[in-house]
Amino acid sequence: MPDADHDARVHEYDNPAGGWGALKAVNKHLWHSGQATSNGFSLLKMNQPDGFDCPGCAWGDPKHGSSFEFCENGVKAITWEATTKRVSREFFEKHSVSELKTWDDYHLEDEGRLVEPMRYNPETDHYEPISWDAALDFIADELKALPTPDDAIFYTSGKASNESAYVFQLLARLYGTNNMPDCSNMCHEASGVALGSALGVGKGSTQLEDFEKADAIFIFGQNPGTNHPRMLGVLREAAERGADIVSFNPLKERGLEKFQDPQKAWEMMSNGSHRISNYYFRPKLGGDMAAVRGMAKALFEREAAGETVLDHDFLATHTAFLEDYRTRVTATDWATLEAQSGMSKADMEEAAAIYARSNATICCWAMGITQHKHSVITVREIVNLLMLCGNLGKPGAGTAPVRGHSNVQGDRTMGIFEKPSKALLDSLENKYGRPMPREWGVDSVGAVAAMRDNPGKIFVGLAGNFTRAISDSVVTERAMANCRLTAFISTKLNRSHLVHGDQALILPCLGRTEIDRNGAGKSQLITVEDSMSMVHGSAGISKPSADSLRSEIAILTGLAERLVGREVVDWAGLREDYDVIREHIADVIPGFHDFNNRVRQHRGFWLGNPIAELTFGTETGKAEFSDAELPEAVIHQQMGQRQGWVTLQTMRSHDQYNTTIYGYDDRYRGISNGRQVIFLNQDDISRLGFADGQMVNLVGESDDGVERRADGFKIVAYDTPQGCAAAYYPETNPLIPLSHHGDFSHTPASKSIAIRLEAGAVPAA
Ligand SMILES: Nc1nc2c(c(=O)[nH]1)N[C@H]1C(S)=C(S)[C@@H](COP(=O)(O)OP(=O)(O)OC[C@H]3O[C@@H](n4cnc5c(=O)[nH]c(N)nc54)[C@H](O)[C@@H]3O)O[C@H]1N2
Ligand SMILES: Nc1nc2c(c(=O)[nH]1)N[C@H]1C(S)=C(S)[C@@H](COP(=O)(O)OP(=O)(O)OC[C@H]3O[C@@H](n4cnc5c(=O)[nH]c(N)nc54)[C@H](O)[C@@H]3O)O[C@H]1N2
Ligand SMILES: [Mo]
C-alpha cells in the first residue's frame, strides 16, 4: 500500500522534546477526537488512583503523591480511543473488503470505533452484522470442529488486562492448547529469556524509586521522548541532581538530548529546557554487545593494572562463572570490539569510566537491543556489566527493560505464554481438576509458519493487529488467508480484519477509558502490571461508544461457556464480578494473595522481585555470567561486504502507537506530512549513487524465492552512522524474512534488516 497521498517534507527541528510543541500537538489531537471537553476531563483521571491506566506505555506510576503527569503521547492514545467517529454497518455496506485493503493504516483506524459484531460474507466481499450469540456460537462450533485443539491459535496483545488475559489463557488451556503467541514475542522476549537464564527471573529488577537514587543511568536502544515520555521527567530529575545519563543510540534522539517540561511554568514561559544525556555514544546497529564488552574489557584492564574497580565482595558472594567471562573478554581484541560496535576504544573506555565511578547504576534498554539476531546474548552482556560492579539488589541499581504495551508484562504473569512452566500448569490443574496441555505451543513467528504450512487453522486475536505487526507481511498475509477462520476482539478497524481466512469475524469491545458495567449496573475494575512490577487498578470513566459493545471479558467468557462448558468454571460468575476472576488469580498465580484488597490500596502493590533480596533462581543459585562469544560479524559488517546493501532498522515515529498511526508527522526528527521516508547517512547516499530527496524502492532478501519489497520511499539525509539506515514500521515489515529472528527468542530482527535500494518513480509535481 504505497501512500500516494502524502509527500514527506523535511525541516530542521531544534526545539527540546516536550514543551510547546507537545502542547500544540495535544490541542490538535483533542479537537480531532471530536470531544475535546470530555477528553480533556479524562486526561485528569489518567493514571490516577480512581481513574484508568494510561493505555499508552508501560512506564511506572509513582507510589507516592499525586501524579498528574503530562504526556503528549498518552493524550494521543486516549483521544484516539475516545473519538466520536463510528464504523457502522453502513460503512461496511459501502466499502468492500477488497477496497478497504487498499487503505493505509491511518485511514482504517481513523474511521472511528467499531460498534457491533460483523461477519465476513465471501459472496459479497463485505462484512455484515451478526448477533453476539450467533457470532460466539459460530466460533465455538468452528473450534470444536477442528481435528485437534492445536490447530487453533490464541494471540494476545499487551493492551489486554490481567483479568482478560487470565480468562483467555484458561479458556485456551481448558480447550486443549498452549498455542498462545503474544506481542511480547515480537518485543521484549529476548529480555525475558536472558534475564531468566542469568538471574532466574525474566523481569526487570528496578522500581521507580531506584531512579531517584541512581548515580548513573545507561539507556541502550530506547527512544523515551516518543515511546515512554513520562520517563523524561524522571531522567530530568536525575540529571538535575547530577546523575550521569548515558545514552547509546545510533540516532541522536531529541528526547535523550533535552526536555522542556510542560508542567514547569517558568521553563515554558522562558522557553528553556534541561539537558537529559550528558554522554551520548553512537554504536552502529547491532553493535551494543561489543560496546558493552569493550566496557568490561576496560574494567578488567584497569584491575590488571592494579586499580580496584570491580565489586569483589559481590562477585565472590553472589555470582558464578566470572573467570570464564574474564577469559573470554580478555581474549577479545580491541580491533574486533571497535569494528563490531562502531565505537572507538576511547569511547568504550570513557563509558567504562563513567560506569566505574558510579556507586549505583541502572541499565535501561528497549527495542534497539531486543530486535536483533544476537539480542539474548546482548542482554546477558548488559547484565554481566551490572554484576561486575555489584549493581544488583541495592537501591538505585539494577536492570530496567522498559516494556512496551501497558500490560504486556502482566499478560505474561497471568500465563499468556506458549511455553508455560510446569508450576503454572500444575497450579491450574490443581484449581480446576482438569488436565492441562503439556506440550509447548507456537510463538508469533511459529504461528505464521504453522498457518503458512498447514491450511485450515483458526486464529483468534485478543486485541492488537497481528497481521500488520509481525514480520514478512506477504508471507503472513498468505498464511492468514489459509485459515478456516480468523476472529479479532478489537476496538478499531485494522488490516488484520481485512486479510482474513475463509470465514472472519470482528468482535468489537470496550476500551480502557470506558465504564464497564455488569448486569446489575455496577462498574467493574480491571488491573494491569507496569514495567516495574507494580499492579494497580483501572476503571473507565466515560460512557461506552455504543450500547452494542461488550467488554473483553464478556466476549471471552461467552465463548468459554460455549466451548468448554459451564461445569468446570462458572464463567457467568467471572463475568458478573471481576473480583471473582481476581480470586481465581490469587489461587493460581504466585504473588497475588489477597489480590482484591491489595489492588484497592493507594496505587496498588508491588509484586516484588527476588533479585532485590539477592535471591537468584538459577541452577547455581547465583547470578550467572555469560561468556557467549561475540557474533562472528554483526549485520552492519556483513552488509559492508555486500555492494549496494545497507542495514535497516525499523522504528516508531512520534505520531504512532505501533500499527496505530495517529498522523504523518515525526516532529523530533523533522519530518512532516509523510511516513514513507528512509533515513540514510549522506556518505551512503553518495556511495550508492542516489540523491537526498530522491524516491527509491526498498528491496529485501529473497533467497527463499519470496520477493520482499516496499516501494515509494523518499531519501532523507540524516545523522545516522554509515551503513545504518532507518525507516518506520509497519510499512517496512514486508522486508523482514520470517526466518530472520533472534537466536533463543524468535523475536523478528526488526532492527537489523538487509536491504538494497532501487531508483523509484519520480513523484508527480
Ligand atoms: N507513542 C508510542 N509509545 C509507545 C509505542 C509507540 O509505538 N508509540 N510502542 C510501545 C511498545 S509496544 C514498545 S515495545 C515501546 C518501544 O520503545 P522503543 O524501543 O523506544 O521503540 P523504537 O521506536 O523501536 O525505538 C528504538 C530505538 O532504538 C534505537 N536503536 C535501533 N537499533 C539500535 C541498536 O542496534 N543499538 C542501539 N543502541 N540503539 C538502537 C533507535 O534509534 C530508536 O531510538 O514503546 C511503547 N510505547
Ligand atoms: N518492523 C517492526 N515490527 C514490529 C516492531 C518494530 O519495532 N518493528 N515492534 C513490535 C512490537 S514491540 C510490538 S509490541 C508489536 C505490536 O503488535 P500488536 O500489539 O498486535 O499491535 P498494535 O498496533 O498495538 O494493535 C493495535 C490494535 O489493537 C486494537 N486495540 C487497541 N486497544 C484495544 C483494547 O483496549 N482492546 C482490544 N481488544 N483491542 C484494542 C485496535 O483494534 C488496534 O487496531 O509489533 C511488533 N512489530
Ligand atoms: Mo512492544
PDB file of N, CA, C and O and ligand atoms in Angstrom, residues 56-58 73 183 187-188 219-224 226-229 248-251 253 256 283-288 365-369 371-372 402-405 649-654 656-659 662 669 729 751, ligand 1:
ATOM      1  N   GLY A  56      -1.291   3.914  26.968  1.00  0.00           N
ATOM      2  CA  GLY A  56      -0.048   4.063  26.219  1.00  0.00           C
ATOM      3  C   GLY A  56       0.995   3.065  26.695  1.00  0.00           C
ATOM      4  O   GLY A  56       0.779   1.869  26.639  1.00  0.00           O
ATOM      5  N   CYS A  57       2.084   3.580  27.241  1.00  0.00           N
ATOM      6  CA  CYS A  57       3.212   2.681  27.513  1.00  0.00           C
ATOM      7  C   CYS A  57       3.163   2.075  28.907  1.00  0.00           C
ATOM      8  O   CYS A  57       2.282   2.363  29.705  1.00  0.00           O
ATOM      9  N   ALA A  58       4.158   1.246  29.204  1.00  0.00           N
ATOM     10  CA  ALA A  58       4.197   0.511  30.474  1.00  0.00           C
ATOM     11  C   ALA A  58       5.107   1.174  31.502  1.00  0.00           C
ATOM     12  O   ALA A  58       5.496   0.546  32.473  1.00  0.00           O
ATOM     13  N   ASN A  73       1.908  11.760  24.193  1.00  0.00           N
ATOM     14  CA  ASN A  73       1.522  10.534  23.513  1.00  0.00           C
ATOM     15  C   ASN A  73       0.466   9.749  24.288  1.00  0.00           C
ATOM     16  O   ASN A  73      -0.301   8.990  23.695  1.00  0.00           O
ATOM     17  N   CYS A 183       2.289 -10.397  21.765  1.00  0.00           N
ATOM     18  CA  CYS A 183       3.117  -9.352  21.179  1.00  0.00           C
ATOM     19  C   CYS A 183       4.488  -9.324  21.835  1.00  0.00           C
ATOM     20  O   CYS A 183       5.452  -8.842  21.252  1.00  0.00           O
ATOM     21  N   CYS A 187       8.743  -8.390  20.889  1.00  0.00           N
ATOM     22  CA  CYS A 187       9.070  -7.178  21.631  1.00  0.00           C
ATOM     23  C   CYS A 187      10.221  -7.424  22.613  1.00  0.00           C
ATOM     24  O   CYS A 187      11.388  -7.364  22.230  1.00  0.00           O
ATOM     25  N   HIS A 188       9.901  -7.739  23.871  1.00  0.00           N
ATOM     26  CA  HIS A 188      10.938  -7.905  24.903  1.00  0.00           C
ATOM     27  C   HIS A 188      11.245  -9.367  25.202  1.00  0.00           C
ATOM     28  O   HIS A 188      11.811  -9.661  26.256  1.00  0.00           O
ATOM     29  N   ILE A 219      21.151   4.152  29.000  1.00  0.00           N
ATOM     30  CA  ILE A 219      19.949   3.884  28.199  1.00  0.00           C
ATOM     31  C   ILE A 219      20.369   3.345  26.831  1.00  0.00           C
ATOM     32  O   ILE A 219      20.926   4.077  26.014  1.00  0.00           O
ATOM     33  N   PHE A 220      20.116   2.077  26.626  1.00  0.00           N
ATOM     34  CA  PHE A 220      20.524   1.417  25.382  1.00  0.00           C
ATOM     35  C   PHE A 220      19.318   1.217  24.463  1.00  0.00           C
ATOM     36  O   PHE A 220      18.314   0.608  24.874  1.00  0.00           O
ATOM     37  N   GLY A 221      19.411   1.693  23.234  1.00  0.00           N
ATOM     38  CA  GLY A 221      18.404   1.331  22.229  1.00  0.00           C
ATOM     39  C   GLY A 221      16.974   1.636  22.618  1.00  0.00           C
ATOM     40  O   GLY A 221      16.097   0.787  22.481  1.00  0.00           O
ATOM     41  N   GLN A 222      16.752   2.833  23.102  1.00  0.00           N
ATOM     42  CA  GLN A 222      15.390   3.209  23.505  1.00  0.00           C
ATOM     43  C   GLN A 222      15.188   4.679  23.146  1.00  0.00           C
ATOM     44  O   GLN A 222      16.112   5.489  23.256  1.00  0.00           O
ATOM     45  N   ASN A 223      13.960   5.026  22.761  1.00  0.00           N
ATOM     46  CA  ASN A 223      13.649   6.411  22.403  1.00  0.00           C
ATOM     47  C   ASN A 223      12.516   6.922  23.289  1.00  0.00           C
ATOM     48  O   ASN A 223      11.366   7.050  22.857  1.00  0.00           O
ATOM     49  N   PRO A 224      12.815   7.213  24.568  1.00  0.00           N
ATOM     50  CA  PRO A 224      11.746   7.535  25.515  1.00  0.00           C
ATOM     51  C   PRO A 224      10.980   8.807  25.161  1.00  0.00           C
ATOM     52  O   PRO A 224       9.807   8.921  25.523  1.00  0.00           O
ATOM     53  N   THR A 226       9.592   9.681  22.599  1.00  0.00           N
ATOM     54  CA  THR A 226       8.403   9.303  21.855  1.00  0.00           C
ATOM     55  C   THR A 226       7.655   8.161  22.531  1.00  0.00           C
ATOM     56  O   THR A 226       6.436   8.188  22.658  1.00  0.00           O
ATOM     57  N   ASN A 227       8.392   7.158  22.985  1.00  0.00           N
ATOM     58  CA  ASN A 227       7.733   5.919  23.377  1.00  0.00           C
ATOM     59  C   ASN A 227       7.457   5.769  24.873  1.00  0.00           C
ATOM     60  O   ASN A 227       6.608   4.971  25.257  1.00  0.00           O
ATOM     61  N   HIS A 228       8.175   6.497  25.686  1.00  0.00           N
ATOM     62  CA  HIS A 228       7.932   6.464  27.138  1.00  0.00           C
ATOM     63  C   HIS A 228       8.114   7.881  27.665  1.00  0.00           C
ATOM     64  O   HIS A 228       9.006   8.136  28.483  1.00  0.00           O
ATOM     65  N   PRO A 229       7.288   8.818  27.206  1.00  0.00           N
ATOM     66  CA  PRO A 229       7.539  10.225  27.539  1.00  0.00           C
ATOM     67  C   PRO A 229       7.555  10.509  29.040  1.00  0.00           C
ATOM     68  O   PRO A 229       8.256  11.408  29.478  1.00  0.00           O
ATOM     69  N   PHE A 248      23.093   5.261  24.549  1.00  0.00           N
ATOM     70  CA  PHE A 248      23.716   4.516  23.446  1.00  0.00           C
ATOM     71  C   PHE A 248      22.669   4.410  22.355  1.00  0.00           C
ATOM     72  O   PHE A 248      21.661   3.704  22.514  1.00  0.00           O
ATOM     73  N   ASN A 249      22.856   5.110  21.278  1.00  0.00           N
ATOM     74  CA  ASN A 249      21.849   5.083  20.218  1.00  0.00           C
ATOM     75  C   ASN A 249      22.498   5.558  18.927  1.00  0.00           C
ATOM     76  O   ASN A 249      23.177   6.586  18.922  1.00  0.00           O
ATOM     77  N   PRO A 250      22.310   4.837  17.838  1.00  0.00           N
ATOM     78  CA  PRO A 250      22.897   5.289  16.568  1.00  0.00           C
ATOM     79  C   PRO A 250      22.334   6.653  16.151  1.00  0.00           C
ATOM     80  O   PRO A 250      23.020   7.433  15.491  1.00  0.00           O
ATOM     81  N   LEU A 251      21.067   6.921  16.536  1.00  0.00           N
ATOM     82  CA  LEU A 251      20.454   8.199  16.187  1.00  0.00           C
ATOM     83  C   LEU A 251      20.531   9.155  17.364  1.00  0.00           C
ATOM     84  O   LEU A 251      20.458   8.736  18.521  1.00  0.00           O
ATOM     85  N   GLU A 253      18.491  11.041  19.327  1.00  0.00           N
ATOM     86  CA  GLU A 253      17.060  11.221  19.580  1.00  0.00           C
ATOM     87  C   GLU A 253      16.858  12.444  20.468  1.00  0.00           C
ATOM     88  O   GLU A 253      17.484  12.570  21.519  1.00  0.00           O
ATOM     89  N   LEU A 256      16.371  12.239  24.225  1.00  0.00           N
ATOM     90  CA  LEU A 256      17.549  11.847  25.009  1.00  0.00           C
ATOM     91  C   LEU A 256      18.519  13.011  25.144  1.00  0.00           C
ATOM     92  O   LEU A 256      19.503  12.929  25.874  1.00  0.00           O
ATOM     93  N   PRO A 283      26.734   3.761  18.789  1.00  0.00           N
ATOM     94  CA  PRO A 283      27.131   2.482  18.185  1.00  0.00           C
ATOM     95  C   PRO A 283      26.451   2.301  16.831  1.00  0.00           C
ATOM     96  O   PRO A 283      25.457   2.967  16.546  1.00  0.00           O
ATOM     97  N   LYS A 284      26.987   1.392  16.027  1.00  0.00           N
ATOM     98  CA  LYS A 284      26.269   1.010  14.809  1.00  0.00           C
ATOM     99  C   LYS A 284      25.194  -0.010  15.169  1.00  0.00           C
ATOM    100  O   LYS A 284      25.231  -0.617  16.239  1.00  0.00           O
ATOM    101  N   LEU A 285      24.247  -0.204  14.251  1.00  0.00           N
ATOM    102  CA  LEU A 285      23.139  -1.137  14.519  1.00  0.00           C
ATOM    103  C   LEU A 285      23.693  -2.513  14.911  1.00  0.00           C
ATOM    104  O   LEU A 285      24.542  -3.063  14.217  1.00  0.00           O
ATOM    105  N   GLY A 286      23.219  -3.025  16.028  1.00  0.00           N
ATOM    106  CA  GLY A 286      23.659  -4.346  16.491  1.00  0.00           C
ATOM    107  C   GLY A 286      25.021  -4.318  17.168  1.00  0.00           C
ATOM    108  O   GLY A 286      25.573  -5.375  17.487  1.00  0.00           O
ATOM    109  N   GLY A 287      25.564  -3.134  17.428  1.00  0.00           N
ATOM    110  CA  GLY A 287      26.921  -3.042  17.967  1.00  0.00           C
ATOM    111  C   GLY A 287      27.007  -3.014  19.489  1.00  0.00           C
ATOM    112  O   GLY A 287      28.110  -2.925  20.047  1.00  0.00           O
ATOM    113  N   ASP A 288      25.870  -3.093  20.179  1.00  0.00           N
ATOM    114  CA  ASP A 288      25.891  -2.871  21.629  1.00  0.00           C
ATOM    115  C   ASP A 288      26.604  -3.963  22.420  1.00  0.00           C
ATOM    116  O   ASP A 288      27.238  -3.677  23.430  1.00  0.00           O
ATOM    117  N   TRP A 365      16.918  -0.615  28.729  1.00  0.00           N
ATOM    118  CA  TRP A 365      17.012  -0.922  27.301  1.00  0.00           C
ATOM    119  C   TRP A 365      15.636  -1.227  26.724  1.00  0.00           C
ATOM    120  O   TRP A 365      14.689  -1.493  27.452  1.00  0.00           O
ATOM    121  N   ALA A 366      15.549  -1.152  25.399  1.00  0.00           N
ATOM    122  CA  ALA A 366      14.285  -1.479  24.725  1.00  0.00           C
ATOM    123  C   ALA A 366      14.587  -2.098  23.363  1.00  0.00           C
ATOM    124  O   ALA A 366      15.558  -2.849  23.221  1.00  0.00           O
ATOM    125  N   MET A 367      13.801  -1.737  22.346  1.00  0.00           N
ATOM    126  CA  MET A 367      13.815  -2.488  21.090  1.00  0.00           C
ATOM    127  C   MET A 367      15.142  -2.421  20.326  1.00  0.00           C
ATOM    128  O   MET A 367      15.430  -3.287  19.509  1.00  0.00           O
ATOM    129  N   GLY A 368      15.939  -1.368  20.564  1.00  0.00           N
ATOM    130  CA  GLY A 368      17.239  -1.295  19.877  1.00  0.00           C
ATOM    131  C   GLY A 368      18.170  -2.415  20.308  1.00  0.00           C
ATOM    132  O   GLY A 368      19.177  -2.702  19.648  1.00  0.00           O
ATOM    133  N   ILE A 369      17.853  -3.049  21.426  1.00  0.00           N
ATOM    134  CA  ILE A 369      18.642  -4.187  21.919  1.00  0.00           C
ATOM    135  C   ILE A 369      17.955  -5.511  21.597  1.00  0.00           C
ATOM    136  O   ILE A 369      18.598  -6.484  21.200  1.00  0.00           O
ATOM    137  N   GLN A 371      15.619  -6.421  19.294  1.00  0.00           N
ATOM    138  CA  GLN A 371      15.191  -6.840  17.955  1.00  0.00           C
ATOM    139  C   GLN A 371      16.377  -7.077  17.031  1.00  0.00           C
ATOM    140  O   GLN A 371      16.446  -6.534  15.921  1.00  0.00           O
ATOM    141  N   HIS A 372      17.324  -7.854  17.527  1.00  0.00           N
ATOM    142  CA  HIS A 372      18.476  -8.264  16.725  1.00  0.00           C
ATOM    143  C   HIS A 372      18.619  -9.778  16.806  1.00  0.00           C
ATOM    144  O   HIS A 372      18.059 -10.416  17.694  1.00  0.00           O
ATOM    145  N   VAL A 402      12.623  -1.622  29.547  1.00  0.00           N
ATOM    146  CA  VAL A 402      11.433  -0.761  29.572  1.00  0.00           C
ATOM    147  C   VAL A 402      10.418  -1.319  28.584  1.00  0.00           C
ATOM    148  O   VAL A 402      10.662  -1.359  27.380  1.00  0.00           O
ATOM    149  N   ARG A 403       9.301  -1.787  29.133  1.00  0.00           N
ATOM    150  CA  ARG A 403       8.325  -2.544  28.339  1.00  0.00           C
ATOM    151  C   ARG A 403       7.516  -1.641  27.431  1.00  0.00           C
ATOM    152  O   ARG A 403       7.495  -0.435  27.602  1.00  0.00           O
ATOM    153  N   GLY A 404       6.779  -2.268  26.573  1.00  0.00           N
ATOM    154  CA  GLY A 404       6.024  -1.533  25.576  1.00  0.00           C
ATOM    155  C   GLY A 404       4.589  -1.320  25.965  1.00  0.00           C
ATOM    156  O   GLY A 404       4.246  -0.363  26.664  1.00  0.00           O
ATOM    157  N   HIS A 405       3.713  -2.235  25.558  1.00  0.00           N
ATOM    158  CA  HIS A 405       2.296  -2.128  25.842  1.00  0.00           C
ATOM    159  C   HIS A 405       2.075  -2.040  27.350  1.00  0.00           C
ATOM    160  O   HIS A 405       2.793  -2.657  28.143  1.00  0.00           O
ATOM    161  N   GLN A 649      17.055  -0.341  10.256  1.00  0.00           N
ATOM    162  CA  GLN A 649      16.283  -0.522  11.490  1.00  0.00           C
ATOM    163  C   GLN A 649      14.888   0.044  11.240  1.00  0.00           C
ATOM    164  O   GLN A 649      14.723   1.050  10.540  1.00  0.00           O
ATOM    165  N   THR A 650      13.880  -0.621  11.797  1.00  0.00           N
ATOM    166  CA  THR A 650      12.508  -0.125  11.651  1.00  0.00           C
ATOM    167  C   THR A 650      12.040   0.340  13.015  1.00  0.00           C
ATOM    168  O   THR A 650      12.166  -0.371  13.999  1.00  0.00           O
ATOM    169  N   MET A 651      11.522   1.558  13.078  1.00  0.00           N
ATOM    170  CA  MET A 651      11.237   2.163  14.385  1.00  0.00           C
ATOM    171  C   MET A 651       9.915   2.936  14.320  1.00  0.00           C
ATOM    172  O   MET A 651       9.252   2.969  13.298  1.00  0.00           O
ATOM    173  N   ARG A 652       9.595   3.561  15.456  1.00  0.00           N
ATOM    174  CA  ARG A 652       8.334   4.284  15.562  1.00  0.00           C
ATOM    175  C   ARG A 652       8.531   5.770  15.289  1.00  0.00           C
ATOM    176  O   ARG A 652       9.508   6.356  15.752  1.00  0.00           O
ATOM    177  N   SER A 653       7.576   6.383  14.628  1.00  0.00           N
ATOM    178  CA  SER A 653       7.590   7.836  14.505  1.00  0.00           C
ATOM    179  C   SER A 653       6.926   8.399  15.760  1.00  0.00           C
ATOM    180  O   SER A 653       6.363   7.654  16.567  1.00  0.00           O
ATOM    181  N   HIS A 654       6.966   9.709  15.908  1.00  0.00           N
ATOM    182  CA  HIS A 654       6.347  10.313  17.103  1.00  0.00           C
ATOM    183  C   HIS A 654       4.821  10.272  17.029  1.00  0.00           C
ATOM    184  O   HIS A 654       4.149  10.487  18.027  1.00  0.00           O
ATOM    185  N   GLN A 656       2.683   7.677  16.206  1.00  0.00           N
ATOM    186  CA  GLN A 656       2.106   6.351  16.031  1.00  0.00           C
ATOM    187  C   GLN A 656       2.143   5.603  17.344  1.00  0.00           C
ATOM    188  O   GLN A 656       2.936   5.919  18.229  1.00  0.00           O
ATOM    189  N   TYR A 657       1.265   4.632  17.463  1.00  0.00           N
ATOM    190  CA  TYR A 657       1.372   3.661  18.534  1.00  0.00           C
ATOM    191  C   TYR A 657       1.394   2.299  17.868  1.00  0.00           C
ATOM    192  O   TYR A 657       0.358   1.751  17.490  1.00  0.00           O
ATOM    193  N   ASN A 658       2.561   1.757  17.687  1.00  0.00           N
ATOM    194  CA  ASN A 658       2.730   0.504  16.953  1.00  0.00           C
ATOM    195  C   ASN A 658       2.050   0.623  15.589  1.00  0.00           C
ATOM    196  O   ASN A 658       2.346   1.540  14.841  1.00  0.00           O
ATOM    197  N   THR A 659       1.088  -0.262  15.300  1.00  0.00           N
ATOM    198  CA  THR A 659       0.480  -0.196  13.964  1.00  0.00           C
ATOM    199  C   THR A 659      -0.624   0.850  13.899  1.00  0.00           C
ATOM    200  O   THR A 659      -1.219   1.045  12.844  1.00  0.00           O
ATOM    201  N   TYR A 662      -1.329   7.783  14.209  1.00  0.00           N
ATOM    202  CA  TYR A 662      -2.131   8.961  14.578  1.00  0.00           C
ATOM    203  C   TYR A 662      -2.004  10.094  13.572  1.00  0.00           C
ATOM    204  O   TYR A 662      -2.773  11.044  13.600  1.00  0.00           O
ATOM    205  N   ARG A 669      12.140  14.387  14.621  1.00  0.00           N
ATOM    206  CA  ARG A 669      13.118  14.075  13.569  1.00  0.00           C
ATOM    207  C   ARG A 669      12.923  14.979  12.347  1.00  0.00           C
ATOM    208  O   ARG A 669      13.515  14.765  11.291  1.00  0.00           O
ATOM    209  N   TYR A 729       8.173   1.450  10.975  1.00  0.00           N
ATOM    210  CA  TYR A 729       7.383   0.213  10.975  1.00  0.00           C
ATOM    211  C   TYR A 729       5.933   0.673  11.052  1.00  0.00           C
ATOM    212  O   TYR A 729       5.693   1.749  11.585  1.00  0.00           O
ATOM    213  N   LYS A 751      15.453  -4.646  13.844  1.00  0.00           N
ATOM    214  CA  LYS A 751      16.448  -3.571  13.835  1.00  0.00           C
ATOM    215  C   LYS A 751      17.694  -3.986  13.053  1.00  0.00           C
ATOM    216  O   LYS A 751      18.705  -3.278  13.109  1.00  0.00           O
TER     217      LYS A 751
HETATM  218  N1  LIG B   1       3.933   6.787  21.496  1.00  0.00           N
HETATM  219  C1  LIG B   1       4.259   5.499  21.465  1.00  0.00           C
HETATM  220  N2  LIG B   1       4.614   4.875  22.603  1.00  0.00           N
HETATM  221  C2  LIG B   1       4.950   3.563  22.570  1.00  0.00           C
HETATM  222  C3  LIG B   1       4.860   2.794  21.376  1.00  0.00           C
HETATM  223  C4  LIG B   1       4.521   3.500  20.182  1.00  0.00           C
HETATM  224  O1  LIG B   1       4.514   2.929  19.081  1.00  0.00           O
HETATM  225  N3  LIG B   1       4.211   4.832  20.272  1.00  0.00           N
HETATM  226  N4  LIG B   1       5.089   1.449  21.376  1.00  0.00           N
HETATM  227  C5  LIG B   1       5.145   0.772  22.673  1.00  0.00           C
HETATM  228  C6  LIG B   1       5.840  -0.514  22.521  1.00  0.00           C
HETATM  229  S1  LIG B   1       4.911  -1.908  22.210  1.00  0.00           S
HETATM  230  C7  LIG B   1       7.173  -0.624  22.723  1.00  0.00           C
HETATM  231  S2  LIG B   1       7.929  -2.128  22.640  1.00  0.00           S
HETATM  232  C8  LIG B   1       7.989   0.519  23.119  1.00  0.00           C
HETATM  233  C9  LIG B   1       9.123   0.702  22.093  1.00  0.00           C
HETATM  234  O2  LIG B   1      10.004   1.701  22.504  1.00  0.00           O
HETATM  235  P1  LIG B   1      11.417   1.877  21.751  1.00  0.00           P
HETATM  236  O3  LIG B   1      12.263   0.685  21.935  1.00  0.00           O
HETATM  237  O4  LIG B   1      11.948   3.193  22.176  1.00  0.00           O
HETATM  238  O5  LIG B   1      10.915   1.904  20.216  1.00  0.00           O
HETATM  239  P2  LIG B   1      11.571   2.098  18.764  1.00  0.00           P
HETATM  240  O6  LIG B   1      10.913   3.218  18.062  1.00  0.00           O
HETATM  241  O7  LIG B   1      11.535   0.793  18.102  1.00  0.00           O
HETATM  242  O8  LIG B   1      12.996   2.666  19.114  1.00  0.00           O
HETATM  243  C10 LIG B   1      14.130   2.001  19.104  1.00  0.00           C
HETATM  244  C11 LIG B   1      15.269   2.966  19.468  1.00  0.00           C
HETATM  245  O9  LIG B   1      16.434   2.169  19.473  1.00  0.00           O
HETATM  246  C12 LIG B   1      17.401   2.730  18.599  1.00  0.00           C
HETATM  247  N5  LIG B   1      18.159   1.603  18.016  1.00  0.00           N
HETATM  248  C13 LIG B   1      17.837   0.838  16.952  1.00  0.00           C
HETATM  249  N6  LIG B   1      18.767  -0.121  16.763  1.00  0.00           N
HETATM  250  C14 LIG B   1      19.705   0.045  17.717  1.00  0.00           C
HETATM  251  C15 LIG B   1      20.908  -0.639  18.057  1.00  0.00           C
HETATM  252  O10 LIG B   1      21.320  -1.590  17.415  1.00  0.00           O
HETATM  253  N7  LIG B   1      21.586  -0.174  19.144  1.00  0.00           N
HETATM  254  C16 LIG B   1      21.171   0.887  19.888  1.00  0.00           C
HETATM  255  N8  LIG B   1      21.877   1.246  20.934  1.00  0.00           N
HETATM  256  N9  LIG B   1      20.053   1.567  19.566  1.00  0.00           N
HETATM  257  C17 LIG B   1      19.321   1.133  18.512  1.00  0.00           C
HETATM  258  C18 LIG B   1      16.629   3.526  17.594  1.00  0.00           C
HETATM  259  O11 LIG B   1      17.452   4.542  17.003  1.00  0.00           O
HETATM  260  C19 LIG B   1      15.499   4.085  18.455  1.00  0.00           C
HETATM  261  O12 LIG B   1      15.907   5.243  19.127  1.00  0.00           O
HETATM  262  O13 LIG B   1       7.252   1.730  23.160  1.00  0.00           O
HETATM  263  C20 LIG B   1       5.919   1.623  23.669  1.00  0.00           C
HETATM  264  N10 LIG B   1       5.387   2.975  23.709  1.00  0.00           N
END
